[in-house]
Amino acid sequence: MHFSLGIDAGGTYTDAVIVRDSDGVVVESSKALTTYPDPLPGMKNAIDRLNPDYLGDIKLVSVSTTLSTNTILESTGFPVGLIMVGDYVIPEKLPTDYWVAVSGGHNSDGEELKDLDLDSVKEFALKVQDKVSAFAVSSYFSNRNPEHELAVKKTVKELTKHPVVCGHELSQDLGAYERAITAFLNAQLIPITHKFIQSIIKEFESRGISANMLMLKCDGSVVGIEEALEKPIETIFSGPAASLVGASHLSRLDTCAVIDVGGTSTDVAMMQNGLPQLSSSGAVVGGWQTRVKAIRMETSATGGDSHVWLKGDRINVGPRRVIPLCRASAIYPEFREKLKHNRVAKGYLCENIQVTKFFVRTGFRPIELKAGEREIYRYIGKEPVSFGDLLIALKKRPSPSILDSLIQKRLIQAIGFTPTDALHVLGEYTEWDVEAARIGAYILGRPLKLNPEAFSAEVKRRVARNIAEDLIAYLIEGMPRGEIDRVLKGKNFTRFRVEIPVVLLGGPVGAYVENLRRLISAEFIVPEHADVGNAVGALVGKGIKRVEILIKTRLVPKSREETPEGEEHCIAPESEVIEGALQQEKKNEFIVFSPSERKKFEVYSEALEYAEKLGRQLVMNYMISAGLEKEDIRIDVSRKHLAPSGWTDVPLETKLVYVGVGVPRNSMTA
């Protein structure tokens, strides 16, 4: 009998599941705390807790990890040299100090605007080769003609032996700058991803696991290990994608909204007809707009480990994440007594000055600490200390902003009351120390004249309302949060109704179902194994390949058959060039733009026939190389035509989108 192993390294927990291939049943699952910054030890711990009898029969391993996302968010990627080709405006904000802009590029028809300045490329590459680990290149309209990007790639690789990533290899969407950012982020992830994947492979080999290995992408599809090494940028946000796919599988629903309540955040997304709903603009990560196809999701900083704190008589939930009191008590034996007798002068002034808040060192080594940071850091050790402890040790008031800085640098970690503690007090989740949670609820509830149960119930209601608000904000794009909150509070005698099932994932997420039902009229479902749904999602992601092909009718000007005036030295964004390119027709030429090539035709029907055949072939070739059987692959095609009102001739543009869907070999059956 054969089995598959799914692993998801999330923000708080790393989940692992073993699934029987014959019927897709989860036969074993485990959880371990995620290890940071290297997720591998946490993954090992999760695997160690599985029944070893199954491991020898594992034939497929699929992994979802926060590694790529965290690397970008924390700016810890490897240094990259960025080469931009074409006369377009360079924004002030660039992700690297090592960049150059050189002449070259193409117009919207894929015709060369200027000769490529390879001499400047060579000069730059030799100048920075010892300062960077990889290069990224983006050329103006490379999605219409990639020859300049490919020429730069060939030259730089020969000179430096470094990896080179091209923008057109990652996206065929408009936006030379956004493709440049996408290529840059991908390039800086390659060394980190390579090390991580090689470590996983060695770990499985040491356990005698010989299996096909996949990774989950941020669009909810799976990719073979070789492509994951080449395009690690596509694994950002694979955690939310895993929860979405896992929820659909566990609930057996092809269309549903999904709410994943994790330790750090709540993510809302949607499956429609068996496929994840995707963002039209590409993923935004660390403030950078990319052209990576990712699921559309609504994320908020409300999770099981969100800090619950007081300011005056107001209860605040998040946005910071802390170690729950109940878990801290299980880790530090003396903590409960310390919490019971803790005091803070001057009441609850801000998030870092709370009777229930403590600080403890992490395993990170400090680098370049400022004087104020060093002064506070020396008094925070391996046992939790409170704000009051620091006040006594320093003989002065510790700066809350410096404590924030140490937290952001991950040198210290905060401990505090959380929604997880509230559920412990209410008896709805009792994994850790209930008494420590109860002490925290007593301390925080006292100034509000609420007993521990009443205070915890109020925290639970706040969390449920935040979750409900995220769901409605996702389903009704553009609706102001204030208006959503007004309806959820029951004003104006109105109530939201959701017409599709809503699947909930997360450890104790079932505790919030009744609260959610009071707020929104919907069918809320908590499937079996909801606590490890992400790991299931990492495993059941389908093989999905999207290919876009554009047929453009080139409208040649009356006076000459060359690029229209004004495009030779265009500095506008590519999308603006497209919008301004409608010229009076004199002679038609049909250009097919695809990820593989650019080809011209004199007859529209011939161009369409060629595009139809090429699109299917590109999808099929990819899917088969990823380990899919031809008979298990379904290819859907959508066509969109652009023509002015009253236009009777062939379309100005025809966009063909091919979506191939299949199930990887040795993967789970539905």
XYZ file of C-alpha atoms in Angstrom:
670
model
C 0.000 0.000 0.000
C 1.303 3.464 -0.919
C 1.040 6.706 1.032
C 1.747 10.410 0.498
C 3.271 12.879 2.959
C 2.191 16.526 3.147
C 4.097 19.110 5.201
C 3.192 22.749 5.867
C 5.611 24.973 7.794
C 3.340 27.786 8.967
C 3.995 30.868 11.052
C 3.401 29.089 14.380
C 3.054 25.347 13.736
C 4.482 22.892 11.240
C 1.865 20.306 10.311
C 2.446 16.895 8.728
C -0.093 14.419 7.373
C 0.133 10.934 5.878
C -2.578 10.079 3.391
C -3.510 6.739 1.878
C -3.237 7.041 -1.902
C -6.016 4.567 -2.670
C -8.822 6.642 -1.139
C -7.312 9.953 0.039
C -7.983 9.249 3.721
C -5.775 10.957 6.329
C -4.301 8.075 8.345
C -1.830 9.993 10.506
C -1.150 13.629 11.436
C 1.156 15.595 13.715
C 2.026 19.135 14.768
C 5.278 20.717 15.935
C 6.299 24.301 16.593
C 7.780 25.966 13.499
C 11.491 26.686 13.849
C 12.818 30.027 12.737
C 14.646 31.152 10.635
C 15.366 27.621 9.362
C 12.090 25.647 9.126
C 13.854 22.285 8.672
C 14.208 21.364 12.400
C 10.483 21.974 12.906
C 9.717 19.791 9.896
C 11.936 17.045 11.329
C 10.078 17.264 14.644
C 6.722 16.945 12.888
C 7.902 13.893 10.901
C 9.378 12.310 14.058
C 5.886 12.337 15.599
C 4.400 10.301 12.743
C 4.096 6.524 12.812
C 7.402 5.276 11.276
C 5.646 2.216 9.839
C 4.153 4.413 7.114
C 7.330 6.243 6.092
C 8.839 3.393 4.085
C 5.826 3.369 1.778
C 5.765 7.104 1.053
C 5.750 7.679 -2.734
C 4.953 11.401 -2.862
C 6.063 14.305 -0.678
C 4.623 17.803 -1.069
C 5.814 20.799 0.937
C 4.437 24.256 1.697
C 6.666 26.717 3.539
C 6.893 30.367 4.610
C 10.607 30.437 3.727
C 10.283 32.570 0.574
C 7.731 34.941 2.092
C 9.750 35.507 5.269
C 12.969 36.037 3.315
C 11.368 38.848 1.304
C 9.529 40.391 4.266
C 12.700 40.471 6.371
C 15.021 41.542 3.518
C 17.365 38.621 4.204
C 17.749 37.441 0.611
C 21.086 37.213 -1.175
C 22.408 40.384 -2.937
C 21.359 40.709 -6.578
C 22.453 42.886 -9.487
C 19.524 44.362 -11.442
C 19.813 45.168 -15.167
C 16.999 47.164 -16.799
C 16.972 47.408 -20.576
C 15.093 50.231 -22.324
C 14.435 53.971 -22.087
C 11.717 53.885 -19.453
C 11.503 55.950 -16.306
C 13.340 54.347 -13.382
C 11.296 54.750 -10.184
C 13.074 56.131 -7.136
C 12.281 52.990 -5.186
C 14.506 50.061 -6.173
C 15.210 46.979 -4.052
C 18.991 47.024 -4.548
C 21.967 49.380 -4.679
C 23.457 47.331 -7.524
C 21.551 48.297 -10.667
C 22.066 49.717 -14.124
C 19.819 50.920 -16.959
C 21.085 50.360 -20.495
C 19.782 51.160 -23.971
C 17.658 48.625 -25.824
C 14.160 47.240 -25.535
C 11.217 46.795 -27.874
C 7.859 48.374 -28.616
C 4.411 46.873 -28.096
C 4.702 45.037 -31.422
C 7.956 43.401 -30.365
C 10.023 45.522 -32.777
C 13.438 46.696 -31.569
C 13.448 50.307 -30.361
C 17.207 50.640 -29.938
C 20.261 48.449 -30.245
C 21.112 46.603 -27.037
C 24.094 48.195 -25.258
C 25.937 45.017 -24.312
C 29.157 46.908 -23.526
C 27.451 48.668 -20.597
C 26.010 45.321 -19.459
C 29.497 43.750 -19.430
C 30.990 46.713 -17.570
C 28.294 46.528 -14.860
C 28.493 42.744 -14.489
C 32.265 42.779 -13.986
C 32.018 45.706 -11.565
C 29.538 44.046 -9.166
C 30.177 40.316 -9.685
C 32.001 39.999 -6.350
C 29.257 41.874 -4.499
C 26.222 39.905 -5.710
C 25.163 36.262 -5.851
C 22.851 36.497 -8.864
C 21.531 38.878 -11.531
C 18.036 39.845 -12.650
C 17.214 41.423 -16.007
C 14.057 43.087 -17.294
C 13.731 44.581 -20.759
C 11.042 46.939 -22.041
C 8.281 44.831 -23.629
C 10.220 41.583 -23.168
C 6.817 39.908 -22.934
C 6.466 40.770 -26.628
C 10.069 39.989 -27.586
C 12.571 38.535 -25.064
C 15.663 38.570 -27.307
C 17.396 41.425 -25.411
C 16.816 39.745 -22.040
C 18.164 36.469 -23.403
C 21.229 38.206 -24.855
C 21.964 39.860 -21.505
C 21.485 36.547 -19.689
C 23.903 34.739 -21.989
C 26.546 37.477 -21.686
C 26.359 37.850 -17.892
C 26.398 34.080 -17.245
C 29.479 33.660 -19.409
C 31.274 36.544 -17.651
C 30.364 35.865 -14.009
C 29.079 32.247 -13.809
C 26.264 33.625 -11.589
C 22.581 32.659 -12.007
C 20.611 35.116 -14.166
C 16.809 35.459 -14.005
C 14.805 37.088 -16.816
C 11.509 38.899 -16.297
C 9.793 37.197 -19.244
C 10.567 33.775 -17.741
C 8.324 34.586 -14.777
C 5.510 36.647 -16.298
C 3.964 37.559 -19.632
C 1.984 40.415 -18.090
C 2.542 44.081 -18.888
C 4.773 46.120 -16.591
C 8.530 46.176 -17.205
C 9.228 47.559 -13.730
C 7.009 44.982 -12.023
C 8.673 42.199 -14.036
C 12.031 43.611 -12.923
C 10.967 43.418 -9.262
C 9.653 39.879 -9.772
C 12.922 38.785 -11.398
C 14.957 40.469 -8.655
C 13.052 38.825 -5.806
C 13.274 35.458 -7.538
C 17.035 35.813 -8.011
C 17.668 36.572 -4.351
C 15.667 33.517 -3.289
C 17.491 30.985 -5.471
C 20.506 30.301 -3.156
C 18.263 30.052 -0.069
C 15.748 27.778 -1.763
C 18.503 25.577 -3.173
C 19.983 25.060 0.291
C 16.563 24.366 1.820
C 15.506 21.860 -0.840
C 18.832 20.032 -0.731
C 18.452 19.770 3.067
C 14.957 18.298 2.682
C 16.144 15.791 0.096
C 18.987 14.666 2.396
C 16.571 14.407 5.322
C 14.217 12.138 3.385
C 17.108 10.049 2.076
C 18.375 9.535 5.634
C 14.901 8.224 6.567
C 14.820 5.860 3.589
C 12.041 7.823 1.871
C 12.333 7.624 -1.914
C 9.507 9.728 -3.285
C 8.491 12.187 -5.973
C 8.829 15.641 -4.397
C 6.597 18.647 -5.076
C 6.199 22.144 -3.651
C 3.017 24.191 -3.450
C 2.817 27.469 -5.353
C 0.948 30.592 -4.341
C -1.768 29.946 -6.936
C -2.715 26.679 -5.221
C -0.984 24.431 -7.740
C 1.973 22.117 -7.197
C 5.276 22.246 -9.009
C 8.103 19.771 -9.419
C 11.235 20.277 -7.358
C 13.335 21.342 -10.362
C 11.023 24.215 -11.246
C 10.767 25.197 -7.572
C 14.542 25.679 -7.636
C 14.317 27.889 -10.734
C 11.249 29.905 -9.673
C 11.133 30.073 -5.857
C 9.258 33.396 -6.048
C 6.180 31.373 -7.022
C 6.125 29.716 -3.577
C 5.385 32.965 -1.702
C 2.056 32.792 0.134
C 1.968 29.033 -0.391
C 0.625 28.699 3.177
C -2.697 30.477 2.454
C -2.862 28.592 -0.847
C -2.393 25.319 1.043
C -5.226 26.124 3.440
C -7.523 26.975 0.534
C -6.834 23.757 -1.377
C -6.864 21.669 1.815
C -10.211 23.063 2.926
C -11.768 22.295 -0.447
C -10.486 18.713 -0.317
C -11.492 18.017 3.293
C -14.984 19.448 2.809
C -15.401 17.925 -0.686
C -16.569 21.333 -1.949
C -15.489 22.737 -5.322
C -16.908 26.177 -4.547
C -16.532 27.642 -1.072
C -15.051 30.498 0.929
C -12.234 29.478 3.275
C -11.186 31.077 6.557
C -7.860 29.928 7.992
C -7.277 31.113 11.555
C -3.593 30.616 12.319
C -1.391 31.693 15.168
C -0.291 34.917 13.466
C -3.073 35.881 11.070
C -6.465 35.102 9.585
C -6.550 34.471 5.820
C -9.715 34.476 3.698
C -9.787 33.115 0.133
C -12.165 31.330 -2.232
C -12.388 28.235 -4.420
C -14.627 28.445 -7.479
C -15.420 25.374 -9.581
C -12.412 23.528 -8.207
C -9.861 26.302 -8.858
C -8.540 29.020 -6.518
C -9.705 32.548 -7.244
C -6.604 34.485 -8.325
C -5.553 38.094 -7.891
C -5.740 40.023 -11.168
C -2.773 42.256 -10.348
C -0.245 39.753 -8.985
C 1.030 39.173 -5.462
C 2.232 42.055 -3.302
C 4.897 40.980 -0.815
C 6.980 43.172 1.461
C 5.471 46.240 -0.243
C 6.691 45.135 -3.699
C 4.165 44.647 -6.494
C 5.084 41.517 -8.430
C 3.668 39.805 -11.472
C 3.398 36.444 -9.712
C 0.020 34.743 -10.112
C -1.297 34.228 -6.587
C -4.592 33.512 -4.889
C -6.698 36.535 -4.040
C -6.910 36.726 -0.286
C -7.839 39.016 2.583
C -5.390 38.861 5.482
C -5.571 40.443 8.913
C -3.301 40.344 11.938
C -5.823 38.429 14.040
C -4.728 34.971 15.133
C -4.606 32.651 18.083
C -1.370 34.281 19.251
C -2.453 37.916 18.749
C -1.667 40.096 21.757
C -4.727 41.089 23.792
C -3.997 44.336 25.660
C -5.724 47.248 27.348
C -5.518 50.977 26.828
C -7.788 52.673 29.300
C -11.021 50.680 29.252
C -10.587 49.481 25.651
C -9.718 45.889 24.749
C -7.326 45.645 21.787
C -6.567 42.471 19.808
C -3.253 42.503 17.924
C -1.675 43.330 15.620
C 1.467 42.010 17.319
C 1.970 38.306 17.936
C 3.143 37.021 21.336
C 3.682 33.717 23.127
C 0.388 32.900 24.921
C 0.540 32.941 28.726
C -0.694 29.342 28.865
C 2.170 28.152 26.636
C 4.797 30.309 28.355
C 3.839 28.689 31.657
C 4.451 25.260 30.144
C 7.877 26.389 28.890
C 9.059 28.337 31.959
C 8.264 26.552 35.271
C 8.362 29.692 37.458
C 6.325 31.820 35.088
C 2.871 31.290 36.596
C 3.907 32.600 40.020
C 5.722 35.527 38.437
C 2.596 36.428 36.466
C 0.421 36.228 39.580
C 2.554 38.789 41.453
C 3.457 41.088 38.553
C 2.729 44.819 38.828
C 3.031 47.792 36.472
C 3.095 51.366 37.679
C 0.865 53.981 35.996
C -1.557 51.456 34.574
C -1.956 50.324 30.972
C -0.197 53.009 28.946
C 0.587 51.189 25.693
C 0.969 47.695 24.252
C 4.398 47.116 25.831
C 3.347 48.348 29.286
C 0.905 45.656 30.402
C 0.705 43.661 33.621
C 0.438 40.480 31.554
C 3.345 41.207 29.202
C 6.848 39.744 29.530
C 9.971 39.561 27.390
C 12.480 36.779 26.778
C 15.540 36.373 24.557
C 15.447 34.414 21.318
C 18.310 32.413 19.856
C 19.360 35.198 17.471
C 22.744 36.831 17.908
C 22.689 40.640 18.100
C 24.456 42.650 15.395
C 25.044 46.425 15.540
C 22.908 47.263 18.549
C 22.471 50.925 19.474
C 23.427 52.046 22.990
C 19.820 52.109 24.231
C 19.143 48.674 22.750
C 22.259 47.188 24.370
C 21.267 48.648 27.747
C 17.860 46.954 27.739
C 18.947 43.764 25.977
C 21.526 42.903 28.655
C 18.752 42.638 31.270
C 16.575 40.298 29.179
C 17.718 36.694 29.426
C 16.414 33.179 28.933
C 13.761 33.617 31.638
C 10.841 36.022 31.125
C 11.130 39.538 32.561
C 8.365 42.109 32.867
C 8.342 45.841 32.228
C 8.497 46.290 35.999
C 11.580 44.055 36.245
C 13.320 46.213 33.638
C 12.273 49.374 35.453
C 13.979 48.137 38.633
C 17.101 46.852 36.839
C 17.606 50.011 34.760
C 16.559 52.379 37.579
C 14.573 54.243 34.947
C 11.596 53.741 32.650
C 12.460 51.403 29.727
C 11.631 52.877 26.332
C 8.671 51.020 24.749
C 10.013 51.997 21.301
C 13.377 50.344 22.046
C 11.562 47.211 23.189
C 9.698 47.366 19.844
C 13.002 47.644 18.001
C 14.423 44.574 19.760
C 11.244 42.637 18.922
C 11.430 43.676 15.259
C 15.059 42.547 15.130
C 13.842 39.219 16.575
C 16.327 39.442 19.444
C 13.565 39.245 22.049
C 10.111 37.708 21.996
C 7.080 38.962 23.867
C 4.728 36.947 26.069
C 1.170 38.084 26.695
C -2.530 37.285 26.889
C -4.004 35.971 23.622
C -7.240 34.573 22.157
C -5.706 31.135 22.789
C -5.605 32.006 26.503
C -9.242 33.139 26.337
C -10.270 29.753 24.913
C -8.331 28.032 27.729
C -10.284 30.030 30.316
C -13.568 29.105 28.618
C -12.583 25.418 28.502
C -12.827 25.261 24.696
C -9.135 24.545 24.092
C -6.901 23.243 26.876
C -3.589 22.273 25.284
C -1.457 24.241 27.771
C -1.691 25.710 31.309
C -5.291 26.742 31.993
C -4.454 28.339 35.337
C -1.907 30.747 33.817
C -4.491 31.828 31.246
C -7.056 32.340 33.988
C -4.662 34.518 36.012
C -4.084 36.682 32.937
C -7.820 37.045 32.291
C -8.373 37.980 35.960
C -5.676 40.684 35.835
C -6.922 42.223 32.583
C -10.598 41.904 33.435
C -10.340 43.494 36.880
C -10.131 47.176 35.748
C -13.088 46.524 33.415
C -15.074 44.875 36.239
C -15.218 41.604 34.287
C -14.504 38.194 35.787
C -12.092 35.873 33.866
C -14.915 34.115 32.015
C -16.667 37.349 31.033
C -13.411 38.958 29.898
C -12.457 35.887 27.846
C -15.914 35.710 26.286
C -15.580 39.347 25.225
C -12.156 38.629 23.653
C -13.680 35.689 21.799
C -16.504 37.892 20.487
C -13.982 40.498 19.285
C -11.984 37.863 17.430
C -15.123 36.418 15.821
C -16.169 39.880 14.659
C -12.716 40.477 13.154
C -12.959 37.149 11.293
C -16.447 38.004 10.030
C -15.246 41.417 8.876
C -12.393 39.804 6.906
C -14.848 37.438 5.202
C -17.216 40.205 4.110
C -14.350 42.483 3.018
C -13.155 39.653 0.779
C -16.549 38.850 -0.721
C -17.597 42.498 -1.222
C -14.470 44.169 -2.577
C -14.280 47.897 -1.917
C -16.851 48.022 0.866
C -15.466 50.266 3.650
C -14.497 48.417 6.803
C -16.435 50.888 8.896
C -19.660 50.046 7.063
C -19.017 46.316 7.444
C -18.425 46.737 11.167
C -21.614 48.788 11.517
C -23.699 45.974 10.016
C -21.928 43.303 12.070
C -22.769 45.228 15.237
C -26.425 44.865 14.312
C -27.214 48.485 13.472
C -29.953 49.415 10.951
C -31.596 46.002 11.445
C -29.507 44.442 8.675
C -27.441 41.289 8.434
C -25.033 39.817 5.916
C -25.923 36.578 4.139
C -23.341 34.420 2.318
C -24.708 32.085 -0.349
C -21.765 29.673 -0.534
C -20.452 27.385 2.238
C -17.714 28.809 4.455
C -15.047 26.301 5.524
C -13.028 26.994 8.666
C -9.482 25.772 9.262
C -7.155 26.101 12.246
C -6.544 24.413 15.577
C -9.445 25.489 17.844
C -11.373 27.261 15.084
C -14.553 25.353 15.914
C -14.864 27.471 19.052
C -15.797 30.506 16.938
C -18.552 28.898 14.844
C -21.497 29.902 17.040
C -20.247 33.491 17.323
C -19.869 33.674 13.543
C -23.378 32.321 12.971
C -24.781 35.123 15.137
C -22.977 37.679 12.957
C -23.484 36.265 9.437
C -26.147 34.071 7.899
C -24.056 31.322 6.267
C -23.295 27.625 6.369
C -20.092 27.348 8.413
C -18.260 24.013 8.147
C -15.390 22.688 10.266
C -14.200 19.555 8.461
C -12.428 16.627 10.079
C -8.662 17.271 10.304
C -9.265 21.036 10.119
C -6.302 21.511 12.462
C -3.884 20.171 9.804
C -5.743 21.383 6.715
C -2.691 23.255 5.406
C -0.614 20.088 5.289
C -3.447 18.331 3.459
C -3.525 21.267 1.030
C 0.204 21.000 0.395
C -0.428 17.432 -0.678
C -3.611 17.673 -2.732
C -2.731 20.717 -4.832
C -3.403 19.973 -8.473
C -0.949 20.416 -11.280
C -2.076 23.674 -12.873
C -0.435 25.445 -15.789
C -1.631 28.741 -17.238
C -0.423 29.931 -20.626
C -1.464 33.234 -22.167
C -1.089 33.960 -25.888
C -1.877 37.317 -27.470
C -2.697 37.906 -31.143
C -2.258 41.558 -32.008
C -3.395 43.227 -35.208
C -0.617 45.585 -36.146
C -2.063 48.753 -37.644
C 0.621 50.130 -39.956
C 0.536 53.961 -40.415
C -0.271 55.384 -43.836
C 3.082 57.073 -44.411
C 5.461 54.265 -43.478
C 5.485 50.664 -42.387
C 7.511 51.008 -39.229
C 6.979 51.855 -35.578
C 4.498 54.738 -35.121
C 6.065 58.071 -34.264
C 6.587 58.548 -30.546
C 7.234 54.896 -29.670
C 10.939 54.895 -30.508
C 11.848 56.824 -27.354
C 8.789 56.096 -25.266
C 9.301 56.452 -21.524
C 5.736 55.685 -20.466
C 4.705 52.482 -18.687
C 3.986 49.618 -21.062
C 0.256 49.667 -20.340
C 0.029 53.331 -21.427
C 1.871 52.515 -24.639
C -0.736 49.828 -25.415
C -3.616 52.235 -24.806
C -2.106 54.885 -27.085
C -1.205 52.572 -29.945
C -4.503 52.585 -31.864
C -3.660 54.026 -35.292
C -5.636 54.113 -38.542
C -5.395 50.842 -40.419
C -3.720 50.682 -43.805
C -2.223 47.230 -43.800
C -2.920 44.404 -41.386
C -0.234 42.238 -39.873
C -1.032 39.693 -37.151
C 1.611 39.074 -34.481
C 1.373 36.124 -32.103
C 3.089 36.690 -28.741
C 3.649 33.581 -26.617
C 6.009 32.558 -23.791
C 8.075 30.629 -26.339
C 8.287 32.942 -29.353
C 6.965 35.854 -31.440
C 5.623 35.097 -34.913
C 3.996 37.175 -37.688
C 1.114 36.209 -40.001
C -0.654 37.945 -42.876
C -3.979 36.171 -42.285
C -5.844 36.332 -38.953
C -7.295 32.810 -39.230
C -3.798 31.359 -39.673
C -2.547 33.275 -36.641
C -5.499 32.019 -34.574
C -5.016 28.423 -35.694
C -1.301 28.590 -34.835
C -2.016 30.129 -31.395
C -4.669 27.521 -30.598
C -2.292 24.672 -31.338
C 0.715 26.266 -29.593
C -1.173 27.042 -26.375
C -2.363 23.483 -25.927
C 1.074 22.117 -26.738
C 2.843 24.381 -24.213
C 0.427 23.360 -21.452
C 0.650 19.668 -22.288
C 4.469 19.674 -22.457
C 4.702 21.339 -19.036
C 2.170 19.035 -17.389
C 3.804 15.864 -18.708
C 7.270 17.059 -17.620
C 5.816 17.666 -14.135
C 4.878 13.979 -13.875
C 1.263 14.030 -15.059
C -0.370 11.442 -17.285
C -1.793 12.777 -20.558
C -5.195 11.204 -19.941
C -5.452 12.934 -16.531
C -4.959 16.437 -17.949
C -7.878 18.739 -18.760
C -7.223 21.920 -20.747
C -9.743 24.774 -20.657
C -9.495 27.716 -23.065
C -10.923 31.221 -22.718
C -10.878 33.851 -25.474
C -11.193 37.600 -25.099
C -11.386 39.967 -28.106
C -10.642 43.690 -28.137
C -12.413 45.792 -30.787
C -13.835 49.355 -30.785
C -17.601 49.816 -30.773
C -19.018 49.142 -34.231
C -15.832 47.439 -35.399
C -16.527 44.840 -38.105
C -13.028 43.763 -39.071
C -10.852 41.194 -37.276
C -10.216 42.023 -33.564
C -7.455 44.473 -32.695
C -6.351 41.980 -30.045
C -7.274 38.416 -29.173
C -6.163 37.049 -25.813
C -6.169 33.280 -25.390
C -5.778 31.802 -21.891
C -5.096 28.077 -21.559
C -5.500 26.434 -18.153
C -4.353 22.841 -17.786
C -5.463 20.944 -14.685
C -4.302 17.488 -13.612
C -3.452 15.349 -10.597
C 0.238 14.440 -10.043
C 1.239 10.774 -10.153
C 1.060 9.038 -6.769
C -1.064 11.906 -5.495
C -4.286 11.543 -3.556
C -7.535 10.559 -5.174
C -10.581 12.691 -4.615
